[in-house]
mmCIF file of C-alpha atoms and ligand atoms in Angstrom:
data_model
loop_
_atom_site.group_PDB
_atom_site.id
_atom_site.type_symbol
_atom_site.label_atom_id
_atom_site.label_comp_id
_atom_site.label_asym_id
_atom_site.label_seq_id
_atom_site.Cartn_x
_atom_site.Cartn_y
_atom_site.Cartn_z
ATOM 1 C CA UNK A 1 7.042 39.618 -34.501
ATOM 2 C CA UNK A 2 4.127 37.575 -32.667
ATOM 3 C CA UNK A 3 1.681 40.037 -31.322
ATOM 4 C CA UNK A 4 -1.743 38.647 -30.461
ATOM 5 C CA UNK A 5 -0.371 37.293 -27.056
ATOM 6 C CA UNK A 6 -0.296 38.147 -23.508
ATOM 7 C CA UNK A 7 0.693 37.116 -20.055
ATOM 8 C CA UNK A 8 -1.352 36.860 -16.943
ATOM 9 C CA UNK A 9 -0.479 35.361 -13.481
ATOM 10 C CA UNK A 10 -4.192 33.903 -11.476
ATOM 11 C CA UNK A 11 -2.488 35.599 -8.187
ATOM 12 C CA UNK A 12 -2.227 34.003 -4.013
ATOM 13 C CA UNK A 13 -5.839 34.940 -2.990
ATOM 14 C CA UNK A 14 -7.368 33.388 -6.212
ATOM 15 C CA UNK A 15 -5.634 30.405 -6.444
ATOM 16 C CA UNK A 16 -5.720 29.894 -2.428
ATOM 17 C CA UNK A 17 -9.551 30.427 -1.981
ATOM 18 C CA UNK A 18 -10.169 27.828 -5.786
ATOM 19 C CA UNK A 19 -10.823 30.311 -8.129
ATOM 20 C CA UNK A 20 -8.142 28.908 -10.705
ATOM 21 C CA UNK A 21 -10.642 27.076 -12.130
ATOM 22 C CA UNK A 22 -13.405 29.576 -12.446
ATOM 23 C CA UNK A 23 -11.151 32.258 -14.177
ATOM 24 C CA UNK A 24 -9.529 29.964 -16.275
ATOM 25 C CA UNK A 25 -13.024 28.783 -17.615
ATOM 26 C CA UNK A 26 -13.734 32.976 -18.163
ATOM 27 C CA UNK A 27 -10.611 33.601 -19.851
ATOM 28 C CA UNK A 28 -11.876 29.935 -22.211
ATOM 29 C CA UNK A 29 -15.299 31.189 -22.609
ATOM 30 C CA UNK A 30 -13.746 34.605 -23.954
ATOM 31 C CA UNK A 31 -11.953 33.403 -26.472
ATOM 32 C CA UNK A 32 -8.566 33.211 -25.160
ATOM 33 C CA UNK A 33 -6.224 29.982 -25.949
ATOM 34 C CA UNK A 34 -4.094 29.101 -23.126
ATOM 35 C CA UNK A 35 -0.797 28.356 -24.846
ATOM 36 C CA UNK A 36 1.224 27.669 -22.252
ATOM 37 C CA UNK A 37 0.975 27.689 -18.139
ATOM 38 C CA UNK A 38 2.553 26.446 -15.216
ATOM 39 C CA UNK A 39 1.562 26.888 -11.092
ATOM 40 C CA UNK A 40 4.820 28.437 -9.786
ATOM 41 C CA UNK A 41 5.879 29.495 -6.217
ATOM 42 C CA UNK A 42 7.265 32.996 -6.900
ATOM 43 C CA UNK A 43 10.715 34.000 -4.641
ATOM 44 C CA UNK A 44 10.890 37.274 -3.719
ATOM 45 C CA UNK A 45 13.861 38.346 -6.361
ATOM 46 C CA UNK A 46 11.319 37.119 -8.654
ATOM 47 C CA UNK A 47 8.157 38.937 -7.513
ATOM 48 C CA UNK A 48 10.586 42.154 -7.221
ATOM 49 C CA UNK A 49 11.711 42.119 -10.795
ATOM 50 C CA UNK A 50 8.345 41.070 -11.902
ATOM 51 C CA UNK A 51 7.271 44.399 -10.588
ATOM 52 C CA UNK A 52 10.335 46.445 -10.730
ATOM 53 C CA UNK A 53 8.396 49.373 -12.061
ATOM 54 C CA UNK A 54 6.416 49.757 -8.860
ATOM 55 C CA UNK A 55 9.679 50.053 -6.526
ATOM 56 C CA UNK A 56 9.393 52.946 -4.095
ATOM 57 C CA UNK A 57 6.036 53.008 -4.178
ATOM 58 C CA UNK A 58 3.642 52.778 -0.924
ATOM 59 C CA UNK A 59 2.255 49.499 -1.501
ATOM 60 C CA UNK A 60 5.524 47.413 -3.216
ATOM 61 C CA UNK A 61 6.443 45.634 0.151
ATOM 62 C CA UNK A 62 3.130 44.703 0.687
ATOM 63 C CA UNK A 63 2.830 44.175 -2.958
ATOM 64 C CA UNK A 64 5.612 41.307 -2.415
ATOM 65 C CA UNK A 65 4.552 39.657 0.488
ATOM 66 C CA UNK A 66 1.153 39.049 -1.049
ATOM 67 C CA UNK A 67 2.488 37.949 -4.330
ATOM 68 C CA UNK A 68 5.116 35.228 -2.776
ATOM 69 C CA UNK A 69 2.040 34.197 -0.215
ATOM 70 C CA UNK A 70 1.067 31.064 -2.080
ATOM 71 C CA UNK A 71 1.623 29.601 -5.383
ATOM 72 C CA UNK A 72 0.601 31.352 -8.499
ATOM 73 C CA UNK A 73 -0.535 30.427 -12.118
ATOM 74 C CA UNK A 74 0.987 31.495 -15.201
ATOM 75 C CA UNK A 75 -0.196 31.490 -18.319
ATOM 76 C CA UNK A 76 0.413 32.769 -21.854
ATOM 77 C CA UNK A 77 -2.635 33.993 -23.720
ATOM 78 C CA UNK A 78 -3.737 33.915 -27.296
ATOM 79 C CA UNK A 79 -6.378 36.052 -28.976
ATOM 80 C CA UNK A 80 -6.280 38.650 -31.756
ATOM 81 C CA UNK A 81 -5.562 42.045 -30.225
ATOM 82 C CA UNK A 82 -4.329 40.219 -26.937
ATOM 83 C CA UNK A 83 -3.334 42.410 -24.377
ATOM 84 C CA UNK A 84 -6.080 45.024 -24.828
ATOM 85 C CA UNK A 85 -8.847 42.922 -24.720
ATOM 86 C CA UNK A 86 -7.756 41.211 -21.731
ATOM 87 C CA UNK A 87 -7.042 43.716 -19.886
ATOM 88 C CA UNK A 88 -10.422 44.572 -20.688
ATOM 89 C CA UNK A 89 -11.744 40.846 -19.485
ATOM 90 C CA UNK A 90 -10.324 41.406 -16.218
ATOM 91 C CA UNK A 91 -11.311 45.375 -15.333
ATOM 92 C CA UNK A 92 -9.995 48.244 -13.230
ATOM 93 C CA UNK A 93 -7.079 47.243 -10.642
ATOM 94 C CA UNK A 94 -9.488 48.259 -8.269
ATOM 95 C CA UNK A 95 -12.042 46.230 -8.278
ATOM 96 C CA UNK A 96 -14.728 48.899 -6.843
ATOM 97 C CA UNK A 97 -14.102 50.056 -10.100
ATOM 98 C CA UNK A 98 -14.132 47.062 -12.110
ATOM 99 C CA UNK A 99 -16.732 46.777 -14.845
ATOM 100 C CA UNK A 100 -19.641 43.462 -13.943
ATOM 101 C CA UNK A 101 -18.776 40.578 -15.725
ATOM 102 C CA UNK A 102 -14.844 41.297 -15.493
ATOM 103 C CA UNK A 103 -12.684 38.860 -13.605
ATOM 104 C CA UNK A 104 -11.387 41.580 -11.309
ATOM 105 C CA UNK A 105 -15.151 42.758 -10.267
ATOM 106 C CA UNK A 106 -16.184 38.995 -9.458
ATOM 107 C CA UNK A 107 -12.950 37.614 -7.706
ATOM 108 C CA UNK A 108 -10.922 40.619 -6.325
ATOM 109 C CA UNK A 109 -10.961 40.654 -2.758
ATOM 110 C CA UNK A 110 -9.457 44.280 -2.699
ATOM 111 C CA UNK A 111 -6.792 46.391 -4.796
ATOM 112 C CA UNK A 112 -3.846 44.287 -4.024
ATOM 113 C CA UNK A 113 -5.375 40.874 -4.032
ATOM 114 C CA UNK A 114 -6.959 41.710 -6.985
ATOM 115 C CA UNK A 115 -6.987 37.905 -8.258
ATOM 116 C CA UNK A 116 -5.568 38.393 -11.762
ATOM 117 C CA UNK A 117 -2.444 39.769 -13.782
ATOM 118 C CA UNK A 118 -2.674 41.293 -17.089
ATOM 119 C CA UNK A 119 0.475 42.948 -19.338
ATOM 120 C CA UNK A 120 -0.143 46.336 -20.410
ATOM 121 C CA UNK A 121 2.037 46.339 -23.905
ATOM 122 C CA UNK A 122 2.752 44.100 -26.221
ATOM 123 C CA UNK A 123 6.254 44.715 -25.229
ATOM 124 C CA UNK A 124 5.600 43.792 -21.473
ATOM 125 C CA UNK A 125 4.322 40.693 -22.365
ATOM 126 C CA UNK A 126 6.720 38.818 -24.269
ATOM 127 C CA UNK A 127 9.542 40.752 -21.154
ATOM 128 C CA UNK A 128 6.628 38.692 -18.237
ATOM 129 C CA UNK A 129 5.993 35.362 -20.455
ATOM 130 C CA UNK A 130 9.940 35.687 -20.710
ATOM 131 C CA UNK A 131 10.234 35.572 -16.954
ATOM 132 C CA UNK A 132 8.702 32.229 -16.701
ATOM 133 C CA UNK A 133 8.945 30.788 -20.039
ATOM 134 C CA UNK A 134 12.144 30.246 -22.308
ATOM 135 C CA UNK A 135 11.893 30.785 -25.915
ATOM 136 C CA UNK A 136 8.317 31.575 -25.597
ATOM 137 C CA UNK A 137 7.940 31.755 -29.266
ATOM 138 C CA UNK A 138 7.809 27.980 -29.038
ATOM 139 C CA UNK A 139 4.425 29.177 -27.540
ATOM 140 C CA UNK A 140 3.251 31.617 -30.294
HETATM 141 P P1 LIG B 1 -2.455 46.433 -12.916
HETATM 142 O O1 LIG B 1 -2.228 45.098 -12.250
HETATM 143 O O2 LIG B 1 -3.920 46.706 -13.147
HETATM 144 O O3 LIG B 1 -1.626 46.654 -14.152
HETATM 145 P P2 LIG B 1 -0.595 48.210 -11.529
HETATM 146 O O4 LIG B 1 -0.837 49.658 -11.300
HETATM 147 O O5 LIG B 1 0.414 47.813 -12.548
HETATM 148 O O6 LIG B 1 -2.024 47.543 -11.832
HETATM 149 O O7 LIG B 1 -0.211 47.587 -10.115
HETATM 150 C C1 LIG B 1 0.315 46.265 -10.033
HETATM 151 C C2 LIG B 1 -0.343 45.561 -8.870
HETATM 152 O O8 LIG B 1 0.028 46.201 -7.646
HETATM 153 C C3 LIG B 1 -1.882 45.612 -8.856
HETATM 154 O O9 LIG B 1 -2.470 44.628 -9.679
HETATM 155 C C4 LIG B 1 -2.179 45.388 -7.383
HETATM 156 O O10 LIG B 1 -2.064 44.017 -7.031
HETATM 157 C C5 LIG B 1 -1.055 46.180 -6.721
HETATM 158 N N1 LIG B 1 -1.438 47.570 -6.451
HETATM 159 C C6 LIG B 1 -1.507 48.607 -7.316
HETATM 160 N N2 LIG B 1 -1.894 49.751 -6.727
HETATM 161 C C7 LIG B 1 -2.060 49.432 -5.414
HETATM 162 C C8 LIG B 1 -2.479 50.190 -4.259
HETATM 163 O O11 LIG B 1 -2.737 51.380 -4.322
HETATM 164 N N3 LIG B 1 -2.548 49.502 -3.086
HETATM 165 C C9 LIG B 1 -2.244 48.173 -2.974
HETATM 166 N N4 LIG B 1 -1.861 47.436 -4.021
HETATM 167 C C10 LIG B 1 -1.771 48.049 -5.229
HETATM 168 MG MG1 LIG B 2 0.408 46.855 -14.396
#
């Protein structure tokens, strides 16, 4: 099993206000390989089972308006010990919380348009990349 991957969207706000290529050139610069990536228009089935998890909660209708705003980049990452270290490239989900230097404390505009996605397992990642890339282990 391929583990030293991960998936990351570059979300609306980011894309919208030309940020795609300023965090793409962070996530070069640390080491990342993009391996595969696409600009996609999410629907709103899509953004909803893209964050199925966060159903019910307070802020998952505004969570899919925002996400199906504006076209989106997605990417699959490589790097040894993907998913942790970037999730530690891009910071906290709120960015007044975000470590300097992290994607999240430079280009968030605020907790939902918080520029970048990152998985949080190994086993969310290949279920994201999976969402917008068939037989990712072409990829890998
Ligand atoms: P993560 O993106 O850091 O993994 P999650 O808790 O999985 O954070 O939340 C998914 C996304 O939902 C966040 O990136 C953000 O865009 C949005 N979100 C999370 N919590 C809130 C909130 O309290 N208010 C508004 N949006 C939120
Ligand atoms: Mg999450």
């Amino acid at each position: 099993m391929y583990t030293d991957f991960t998936f990351s969207i570059i979300k609306p706000n980011a894309v919208r206000t030309g940020k795609t290529g300023p965090i793409l050139a962070m996530i070069n610069e640390a080491g990342f390989e993009i391996a595969a990536m696409r600009m996609v228009r999410l629907t709103k089935p899509q953004a909803e089972s893209f964050y199925a998890i966060h159903n019910g909660k307070p802020f998952f209708e505004g969570l899919i308006e925002f996400m199906t705003s504006g076209p989106v980049v997605v990417m699959i990452l490589r790097h040894e010990n993907a998913v942790e270290q970037f999730r530690k490239l891009i910071g906290s989900t709120d960015p007044a919380k975000a470590e300097p230097g992290t994607i999240r404390k430079l280009y968030a505009v605020s907790v939902q348009m918080n520029a970048v996605h990152g998985s949080d397992s190994v086993e969310n990642a290949a279920i994201e990349a999976g969402f917008f890339f068939s037989r990712i282990e072409r990829f890998l």
